PDB file of C-alpha atoms in Angstrom:
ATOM      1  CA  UNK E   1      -4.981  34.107   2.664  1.00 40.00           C
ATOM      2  CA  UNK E   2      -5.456  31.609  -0.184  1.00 45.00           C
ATOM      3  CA  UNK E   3      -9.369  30.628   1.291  1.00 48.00           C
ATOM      4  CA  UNK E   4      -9.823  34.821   0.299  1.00 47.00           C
ATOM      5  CA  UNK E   5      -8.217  34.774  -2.810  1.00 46.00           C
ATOM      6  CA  UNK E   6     -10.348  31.256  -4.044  1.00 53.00           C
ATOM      7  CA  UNK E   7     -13.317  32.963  -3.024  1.00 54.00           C
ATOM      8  CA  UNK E   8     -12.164  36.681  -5.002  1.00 53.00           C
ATOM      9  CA  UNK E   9     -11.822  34.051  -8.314  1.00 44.00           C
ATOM     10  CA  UNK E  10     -15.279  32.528  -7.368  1.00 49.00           C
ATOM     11  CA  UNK E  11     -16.951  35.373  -6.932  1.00 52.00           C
ATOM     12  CA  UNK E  12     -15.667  37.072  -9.739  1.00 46.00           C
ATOM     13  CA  UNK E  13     -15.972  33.909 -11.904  1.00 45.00           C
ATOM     14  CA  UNK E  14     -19.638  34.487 -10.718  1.00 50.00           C
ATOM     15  CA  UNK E  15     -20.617  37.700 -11.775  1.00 56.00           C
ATOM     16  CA  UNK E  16     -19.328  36.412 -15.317  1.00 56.00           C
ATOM     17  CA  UNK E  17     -22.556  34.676 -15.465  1.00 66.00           C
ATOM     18  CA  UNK E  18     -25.175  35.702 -18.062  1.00 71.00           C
ATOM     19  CA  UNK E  19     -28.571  35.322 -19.388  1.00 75.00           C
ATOM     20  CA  UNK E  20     -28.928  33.990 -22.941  1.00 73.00           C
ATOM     21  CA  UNK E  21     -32.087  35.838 -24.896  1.00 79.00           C
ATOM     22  CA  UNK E  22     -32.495  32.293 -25.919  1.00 77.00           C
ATOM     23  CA  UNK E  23     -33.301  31.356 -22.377  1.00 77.00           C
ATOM     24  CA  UNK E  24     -37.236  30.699 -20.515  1.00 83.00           C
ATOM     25  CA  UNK E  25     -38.743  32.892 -18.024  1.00 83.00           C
ATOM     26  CA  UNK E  26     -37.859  29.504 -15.876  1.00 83.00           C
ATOM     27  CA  UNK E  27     -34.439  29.122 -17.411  1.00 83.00           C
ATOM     28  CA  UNK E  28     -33.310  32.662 -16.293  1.00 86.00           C
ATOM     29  CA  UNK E  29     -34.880  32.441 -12.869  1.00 86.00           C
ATOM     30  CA  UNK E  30     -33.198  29.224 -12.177  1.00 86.00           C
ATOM     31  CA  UNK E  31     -29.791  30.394 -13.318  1.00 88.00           C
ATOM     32  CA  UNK E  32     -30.023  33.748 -11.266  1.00 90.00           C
ATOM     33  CA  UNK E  33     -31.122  31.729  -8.209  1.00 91.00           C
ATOM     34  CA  UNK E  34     -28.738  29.178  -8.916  1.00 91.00           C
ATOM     35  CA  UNK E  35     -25.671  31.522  -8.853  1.00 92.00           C
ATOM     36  CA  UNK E  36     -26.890  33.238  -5.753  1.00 94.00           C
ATOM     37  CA  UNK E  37     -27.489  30.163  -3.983  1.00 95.00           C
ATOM     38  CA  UNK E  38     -23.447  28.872  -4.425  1.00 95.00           C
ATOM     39  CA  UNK E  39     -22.483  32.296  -3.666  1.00 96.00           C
ATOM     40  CA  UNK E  40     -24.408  31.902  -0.444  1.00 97.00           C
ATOM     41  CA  UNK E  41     -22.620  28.578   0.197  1.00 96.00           C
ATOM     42  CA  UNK E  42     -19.296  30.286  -0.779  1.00 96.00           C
ATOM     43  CA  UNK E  43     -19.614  32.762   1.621  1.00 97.00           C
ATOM     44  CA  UNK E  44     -20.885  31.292   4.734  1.00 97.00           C
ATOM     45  CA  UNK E  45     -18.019  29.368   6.078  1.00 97.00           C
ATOM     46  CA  UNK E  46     -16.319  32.589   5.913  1.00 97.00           C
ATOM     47  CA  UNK E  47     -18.925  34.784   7.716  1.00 97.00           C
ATOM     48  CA  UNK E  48     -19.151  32.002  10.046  1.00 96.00           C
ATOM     49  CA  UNK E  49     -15.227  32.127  10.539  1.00 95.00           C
ATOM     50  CA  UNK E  50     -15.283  36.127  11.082  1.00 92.00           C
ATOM     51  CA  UNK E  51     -12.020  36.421  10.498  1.00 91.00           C
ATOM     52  CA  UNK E  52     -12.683  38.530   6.783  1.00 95.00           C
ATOM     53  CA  UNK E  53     -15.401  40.671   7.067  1.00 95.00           C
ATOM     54  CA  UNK E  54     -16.370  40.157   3.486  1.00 96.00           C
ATOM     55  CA  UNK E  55     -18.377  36.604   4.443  1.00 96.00           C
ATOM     56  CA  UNK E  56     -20.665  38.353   6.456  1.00 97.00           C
ATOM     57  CA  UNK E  57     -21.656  41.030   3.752  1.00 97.00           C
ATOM     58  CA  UNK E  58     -20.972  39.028   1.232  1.00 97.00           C
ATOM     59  CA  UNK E  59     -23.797  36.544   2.645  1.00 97.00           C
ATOM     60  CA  UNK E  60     -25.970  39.961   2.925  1.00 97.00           C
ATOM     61  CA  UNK E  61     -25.781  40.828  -0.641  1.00 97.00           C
ATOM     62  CA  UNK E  62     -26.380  37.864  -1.824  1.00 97.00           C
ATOM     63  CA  UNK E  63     -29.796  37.344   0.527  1.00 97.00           C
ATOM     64  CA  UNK E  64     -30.655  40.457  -1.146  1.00 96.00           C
ATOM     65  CA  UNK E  65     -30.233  39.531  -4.660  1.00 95.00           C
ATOM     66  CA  UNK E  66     -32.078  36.170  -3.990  1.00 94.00           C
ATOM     67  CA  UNK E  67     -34.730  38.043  -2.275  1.00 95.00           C
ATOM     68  CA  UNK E  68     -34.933  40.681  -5.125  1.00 94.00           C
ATOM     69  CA  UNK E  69     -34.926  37.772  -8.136  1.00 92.00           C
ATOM     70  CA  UNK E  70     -37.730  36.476  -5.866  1.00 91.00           C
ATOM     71  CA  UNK E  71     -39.935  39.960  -6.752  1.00 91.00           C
ATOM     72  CA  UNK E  72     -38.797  40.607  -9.794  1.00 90.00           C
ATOM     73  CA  UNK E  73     -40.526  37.169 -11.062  1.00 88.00           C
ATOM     74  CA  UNK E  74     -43.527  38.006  -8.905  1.00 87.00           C
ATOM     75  CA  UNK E  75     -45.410  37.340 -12.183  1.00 86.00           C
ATOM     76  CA  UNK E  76     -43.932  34.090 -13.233  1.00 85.00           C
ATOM     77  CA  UNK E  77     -43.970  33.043  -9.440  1.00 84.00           C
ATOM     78  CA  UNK E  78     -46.161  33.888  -7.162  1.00 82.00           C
ATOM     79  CA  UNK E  79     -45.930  35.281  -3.504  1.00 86.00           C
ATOM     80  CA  UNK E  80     -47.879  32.303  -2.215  1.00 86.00           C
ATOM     81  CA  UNK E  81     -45.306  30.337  -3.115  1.00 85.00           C
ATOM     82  CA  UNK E  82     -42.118  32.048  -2.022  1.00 87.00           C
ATOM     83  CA  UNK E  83     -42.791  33.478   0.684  1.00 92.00           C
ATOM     84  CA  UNK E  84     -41.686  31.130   3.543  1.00 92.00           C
ATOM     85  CA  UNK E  85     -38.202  30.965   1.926  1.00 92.00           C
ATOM     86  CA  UNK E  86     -38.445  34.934   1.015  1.00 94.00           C
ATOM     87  CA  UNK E  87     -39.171  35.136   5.238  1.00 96.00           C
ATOM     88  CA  UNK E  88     -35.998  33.149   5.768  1.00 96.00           C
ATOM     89  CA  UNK E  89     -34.160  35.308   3.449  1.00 97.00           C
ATOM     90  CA  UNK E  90     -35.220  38.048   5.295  1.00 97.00           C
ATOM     91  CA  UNK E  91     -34.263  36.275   8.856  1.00 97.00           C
ATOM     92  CA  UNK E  92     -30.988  35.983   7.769  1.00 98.00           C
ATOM     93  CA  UNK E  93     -30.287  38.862   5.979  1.00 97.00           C
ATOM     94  CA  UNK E  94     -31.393  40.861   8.847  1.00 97.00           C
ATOM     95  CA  UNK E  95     -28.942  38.791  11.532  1.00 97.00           C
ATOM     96  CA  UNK E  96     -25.985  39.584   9.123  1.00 97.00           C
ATOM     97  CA  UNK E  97     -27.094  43.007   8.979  1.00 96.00           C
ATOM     98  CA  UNK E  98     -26.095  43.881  12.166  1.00 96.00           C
ATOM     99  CA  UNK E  99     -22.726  41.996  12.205  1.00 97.00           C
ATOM    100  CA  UNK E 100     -22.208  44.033   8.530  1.00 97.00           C
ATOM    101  CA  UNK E 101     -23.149  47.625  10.571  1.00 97.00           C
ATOM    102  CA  UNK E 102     -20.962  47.077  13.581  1.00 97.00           C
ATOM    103  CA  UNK E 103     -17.850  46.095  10.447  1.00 96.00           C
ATOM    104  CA  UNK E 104     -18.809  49.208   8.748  1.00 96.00           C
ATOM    105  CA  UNK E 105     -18.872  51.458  11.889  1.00 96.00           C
ATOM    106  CA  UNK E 106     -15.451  49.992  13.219  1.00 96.00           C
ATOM    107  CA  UNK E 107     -13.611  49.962   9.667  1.00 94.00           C
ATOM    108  CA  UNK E 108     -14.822  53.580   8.602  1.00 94.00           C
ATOM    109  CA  UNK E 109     -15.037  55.178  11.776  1.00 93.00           C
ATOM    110  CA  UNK E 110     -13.715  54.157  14.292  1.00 93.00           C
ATOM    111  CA  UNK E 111     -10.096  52.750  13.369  1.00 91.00           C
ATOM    112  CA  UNK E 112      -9.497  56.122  10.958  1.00 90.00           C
ATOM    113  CA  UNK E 113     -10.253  58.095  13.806  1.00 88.00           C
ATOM    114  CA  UNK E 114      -8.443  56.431  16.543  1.00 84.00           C
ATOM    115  CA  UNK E 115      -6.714  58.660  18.992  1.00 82.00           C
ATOM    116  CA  UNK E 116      -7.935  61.736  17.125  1.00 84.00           C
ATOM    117  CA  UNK E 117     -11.030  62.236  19.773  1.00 78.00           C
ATOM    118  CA  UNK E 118     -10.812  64.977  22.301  1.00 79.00           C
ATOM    119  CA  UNK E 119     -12.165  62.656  25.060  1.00 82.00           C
ATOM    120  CA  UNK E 120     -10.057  59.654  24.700  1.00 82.00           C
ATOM    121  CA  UNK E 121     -11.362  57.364  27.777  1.00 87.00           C
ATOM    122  CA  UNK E 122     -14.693  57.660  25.525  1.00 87.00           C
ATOM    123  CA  UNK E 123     -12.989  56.718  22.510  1.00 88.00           C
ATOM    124  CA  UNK E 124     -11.875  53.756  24.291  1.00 90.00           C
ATOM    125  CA  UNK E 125     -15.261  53.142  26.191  1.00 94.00           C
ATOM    126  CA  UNK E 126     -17.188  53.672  22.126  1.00 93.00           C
ATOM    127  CA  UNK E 127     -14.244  51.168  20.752  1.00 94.00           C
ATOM    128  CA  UNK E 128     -14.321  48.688  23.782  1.00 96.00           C
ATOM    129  CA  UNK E 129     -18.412  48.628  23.312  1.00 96.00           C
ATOM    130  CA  UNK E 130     -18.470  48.328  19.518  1.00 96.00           C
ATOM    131  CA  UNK E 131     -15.950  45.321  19.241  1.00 97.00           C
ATOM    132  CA  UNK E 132     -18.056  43.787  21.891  1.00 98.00           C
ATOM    133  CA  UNK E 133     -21.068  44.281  20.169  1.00 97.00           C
ATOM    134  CA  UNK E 134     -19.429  43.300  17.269  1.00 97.00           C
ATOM    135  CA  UNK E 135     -18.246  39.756  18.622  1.00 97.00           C
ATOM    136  CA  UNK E 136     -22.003  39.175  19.835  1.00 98.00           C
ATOM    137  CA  UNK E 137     -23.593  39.661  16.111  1.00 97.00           C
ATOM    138  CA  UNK E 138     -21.107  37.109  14.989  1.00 98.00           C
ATOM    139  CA  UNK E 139     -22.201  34.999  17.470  1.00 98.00           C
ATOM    140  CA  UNK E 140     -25.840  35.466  16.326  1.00 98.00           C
ATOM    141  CA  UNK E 141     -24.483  34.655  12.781  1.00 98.00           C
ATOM    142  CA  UNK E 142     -22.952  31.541  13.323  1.00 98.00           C
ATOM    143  CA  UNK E 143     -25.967  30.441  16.001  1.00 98.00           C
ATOM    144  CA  UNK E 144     -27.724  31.127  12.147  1.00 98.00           C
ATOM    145  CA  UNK E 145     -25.361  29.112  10.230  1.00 98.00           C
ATOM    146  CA  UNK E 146     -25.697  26.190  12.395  1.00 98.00           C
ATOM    147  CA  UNK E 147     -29.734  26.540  12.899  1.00 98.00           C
ATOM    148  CA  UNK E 148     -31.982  23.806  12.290  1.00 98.00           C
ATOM    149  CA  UNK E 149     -34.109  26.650  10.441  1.00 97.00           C
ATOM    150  CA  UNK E 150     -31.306  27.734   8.286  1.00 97.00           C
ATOM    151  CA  UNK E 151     -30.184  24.441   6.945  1.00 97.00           C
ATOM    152  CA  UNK E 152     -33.996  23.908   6.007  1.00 97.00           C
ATOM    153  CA  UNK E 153     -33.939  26.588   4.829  1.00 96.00           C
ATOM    154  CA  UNK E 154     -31.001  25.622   2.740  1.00 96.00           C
ATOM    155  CA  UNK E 155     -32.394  22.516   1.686  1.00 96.00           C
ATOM    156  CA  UNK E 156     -35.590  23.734   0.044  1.00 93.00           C
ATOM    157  CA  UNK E 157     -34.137  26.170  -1.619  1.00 92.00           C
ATOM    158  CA  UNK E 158     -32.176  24.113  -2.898  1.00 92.00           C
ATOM    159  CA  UNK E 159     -34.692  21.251  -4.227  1.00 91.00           C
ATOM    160  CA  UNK E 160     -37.048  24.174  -5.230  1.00 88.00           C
ATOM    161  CA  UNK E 161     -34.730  25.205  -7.423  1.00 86.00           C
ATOM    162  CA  UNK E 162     -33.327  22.271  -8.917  1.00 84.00           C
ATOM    163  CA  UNK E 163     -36.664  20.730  -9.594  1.00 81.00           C
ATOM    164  CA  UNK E 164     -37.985  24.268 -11.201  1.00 70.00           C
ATOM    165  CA  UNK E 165     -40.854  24.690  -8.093  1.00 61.00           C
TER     166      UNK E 165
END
């Protein structure tokens, strides 16, 4: 409980964050993708955990943001240049995606509508198969976490960043 709540200050702390009008193109970019990135690291021990399914989505949305700061400098950056990290991005993004679905469709679905079904041996089969499902995406997420191509990954992001591309 007190891993969540550090990571509710951090990530609220987070979104606190802002652009100065005084800031570069560069300057901005960097502090956007800077954010994201220690959001990223925030989050995965948790998703890799999946004990609180906020790591996993919380790792999603912040792929996306870093993936969408990516295009909306297009100009000042090129694709050329991003792209192999923007494909990681992607890679990852996509592996949480479906540990973030199966969350969704247990949470919202199926545990508010437990033992309401009209054919409960299916309910049971449908729960039995999702959970299931659900403990093999988290596998896939932490075979991701630990991946040779997502610490790379990790690192060049990281020196890209810090030494401004």
């Amino acid at each position: 409980m007190g891993q969540a709540k550090k990571i509710t200050q951090h990530n609220v702390a987070a979104k606190r964050d802002v652009l100065s009008v005084d800031y570069t193109v560069e300057d901005a970019f960097a502090k956007i993708l800077n954010s994201n990135f220690k959001m990223l690291l925030t989050w995965e021990p948790v998703a890799k955990l999946g004990e609180n399914i906020e790591g996993v989505h919380q790792m999603r949305v912040v792929l996306r943001r870093m993936r969408s700061a990516l295009n909306v400098f297009r100009k000042a950056v090129p694709r050329s240049v991003t792209a192999s990290m923007d494909e990681d991005m992607r890679w990852a993004g996509n592996t949480c995606g479906q540990a973030r679905d199966l969350d969704v469709l247990i949470a919202e679905t199926l545990v508010p509508m437990a033992g309401r079904a009209h054919f409960p041996d299916g309910e049971r089969v449908i729960t039995q198969l999702a959970y299931r499902r659900r403990d093999d995406a988290y596998a896939q997420v932490r075979t991701l976490i630990e991946s040779d191509r997502f610490g790379a990954f990790k690192e060049r992001f990281k020196h890209w960043v810090e030494e401004r591309g």
